[in-house]
Short mmCIF file of C-alpha atoms in Angstrom, two decimals:
data_model
loop_
_atom_site.label_atom_id
_atom_site.label_comp_id
_atom_site.label_asym_id
_atom_site.label_seq_id
_atom_site.Cartn_x
_atom_site.Cartn_y
_atom_site.Cartn_z
CA MET A 1 22.59 48.38 107.85
CA SER A 2 23.65 44.86 109.16
CA PHE A 3 22.48 41.90 107.48
CA GLU A 4 19.89 41.13 110.27
CA THR A 5 18.44 45.02 109.79
CA ALA A 6 18.03 45.14 106.22
CA ARG A 7 14.80 45.75 104.33
CA PRO A 8 13.18 43.02 102.76
CA ALA A 9 13.32 43.26 98.65
CA ALA A 10 9.45 44.01 98.69
CA ALA A 11 9.88 47.23 100.80
CA ALA A 12 13.59 48.55 99.88
CA ARG A 13 12.09 51.30 98.30
CA LEU A 14 11.76 55.09 99.69
CA THR A 15 8.38 56.21 100.32
CA ALA A 16 7.39 59.31 98.56
CA GLN A 17 8.00 61.08 101.93
CA GLU A 18 11.30 59.19 102.17
CA ALA A 19 12.47 60.49 99.55
CA GLY A 20 11.28 63.92 99.54
CA GLN A 21 12.90 64.06 102.99
CA ARG A 22 16.37 62.78 101.94
CA LEU A 23 15.77 65.40 98.58
CA GLU A 24 15.18 68.43 100.98
CA HIS A 25 18.45 67.54 103.33
CA GLU A 26 20.25 67.45 99.87
CA ARG A 27 18.70 70.38 98.89
CA ASN A 28 19.75 71.91 101.68
CA ALA A 29 23.23 70.74 101.84
CA ARG A 30 23.59 72.92 98.45
CA LEU A 31 21.87 75.83 99.13
CA THR A 32 24.29 76.04 102.44
CA GLN A 33 27.17 75.19 100.56
CA LEU A 34 26.18 78.19 97.51
CA LYS A 35 26.36 80.56 100.71
CA ALA A 36 29.32 79.68 101.64
CA LEU A 37 31.37 80.27 98.90
CA ASP A 38 28.92 83.58 98.32
CA ALA A 39 30.46 84.42 101.76
CA ALA A 40 34.02 83.80 100.77
CA GLY A 41 33.94 86.25 98.15
CA SER A 42 36.56 87.67 96.59
CA ASP A 43 39.02 85.57 99.16
CA ALA A 44 38.36 82.51 96.94
CA ASP A 45 39.52 82.32 93.60
CA ALA A 46 37.59 83.56 91.33
CA HIS A 47 37.80 80.33 88.89
CA LEU A 48 37.28 77.82 91.33
CA GLY A 49 34.29 79.37 92.88
CA SER A 50 32.68 79.45 89.17
CA VAL A 51 33.14 75.83 88.92
CA GLN A 52 32.05 74.78 92.23
CA LYS A 53 28.94 76.98 91.97
CA GLU A 54 28.18 75.21 88.86
CA ALA A 55 28.52 72.34 89.68
CA ILE A 56 26.80 72.96 92.80
CA GLU A 57 23.80 74.16 90.75
CA ARG A 58 23.50 71.13 88.58
CA VAL A 59 23.00 69.11 91.68
CA LEU A 60 20.12 71.31 92.33
CA THR A 61 18.59 71.25 88.64
CA GLU A 62 18.86 67.64 89.25
CA ILE A 63 17.54 67.29 93.13
CA GLU A 64 14.62 69.59 91.48
CA ALA A 65 13.86 67.30 89.00
CA ALA A 66 13.64 64.39 91.42
CA PHE A 67 10.94 66.01 93.25
CA GLY A 68 9.11 65.73 90.18
CA ARG A 69 9.94 61.93 89.54
CA VAL A 70 8.56 61.53 93.20
CA HIS A 71 5.27 64.06 92.48
CA ALA A 72 4.73 61.96 89.11
CA GLY A 73 5.05 58.53 91.02
CA THR A 74 8.55 57.19 88.89
CA TYR A 75 10.75 58.57 91.25
CA GLY A 76 13.04 55.11 91.74
CA THR A 77 12.46 54.48 88.35
CA CYS A 78 15.35 53.95 86.13
CA MET A 79 15.19 56.33 83.09
CA ALA A 80 16.48 54.15 80.54
CA CYS A 81 15.56 50.84 81.55
CA SER A 82 12.66 51.36 83.64
CA LYS A 83 14.20 49.06 86.37
CA THR A 84 14.25 50.27 90.12
CA ILE A 85 16.91 51.70 91.35
CA PRO A 86 18.63 50.35 94.39
CA ALA A 87 17.19 51.77 97.75
CA GLU A 88 21.21 51.51 98.86
CA ARG A 89 22.03 54.25 95.63
CA LEU A 90 19.32 56.30 96.25
CA GLU A 91 20.20 56.58 99.92
CA ILE A 92 23.81 57.73 98.34
CA LEU A 93 22.61 60.03 95.63
CA PRO A 94 18.54 60.81 96.36
CA TYR A 95 18.39 62.50 93.13
CA VAL A 96 20.14 60.11 90.45
CA ARG A 97 18.05 58.98 87.52
CA PHE A 98 19.46 55.86 86.22
CA CYS A 99 20.42 52.97 88.12
CA VAL A 100 24.38 51.84 87.74
CA GLY A 101 24.36 49.95 83.97
CA CYS A 102 22.70 52.38 82.39
CA GLN A 103 24.43 55.48 84.38
CA GLY A 104 27.86 54.06 83.02
CA ARG A 105 26.31 54.22 79.37
CA THR A 106 24.96 57.64 79.87
CA SER A 107 28.49 59.18 80.68
#
C-alpha cells in the first residue's frame, strides 16, 4: 500500500466483516495444510509431520479465539495493554492477540 492510498489512522481498524474474512482465509489455509499432511501419510517423516500438525493446530486454536474476539468486539485490541493493534500487524497475522511490544514481553 503506498502512502497516497494508505488509510487514515481513524480508519485503520478492520471492520468485523473484514476481520472475519481474513480469519476465514487463514482457517481454510491451515485446514488445507492439515489435509496435505494427512495425504502425505507414511511418505513423510513421522516426527516432522507430527510437529507440523501440532503447529497448525495451535494456529487453528488462535484463529478460533480470534473469531471469539470479533464477536465480543475486542478484536484488534492488545490483550495485555489494551492498546489498538496496528492494522498492518493484523493484516499479516489476523489472529494475533498482542501488539508487538507486549508480544515480546510474553514470549
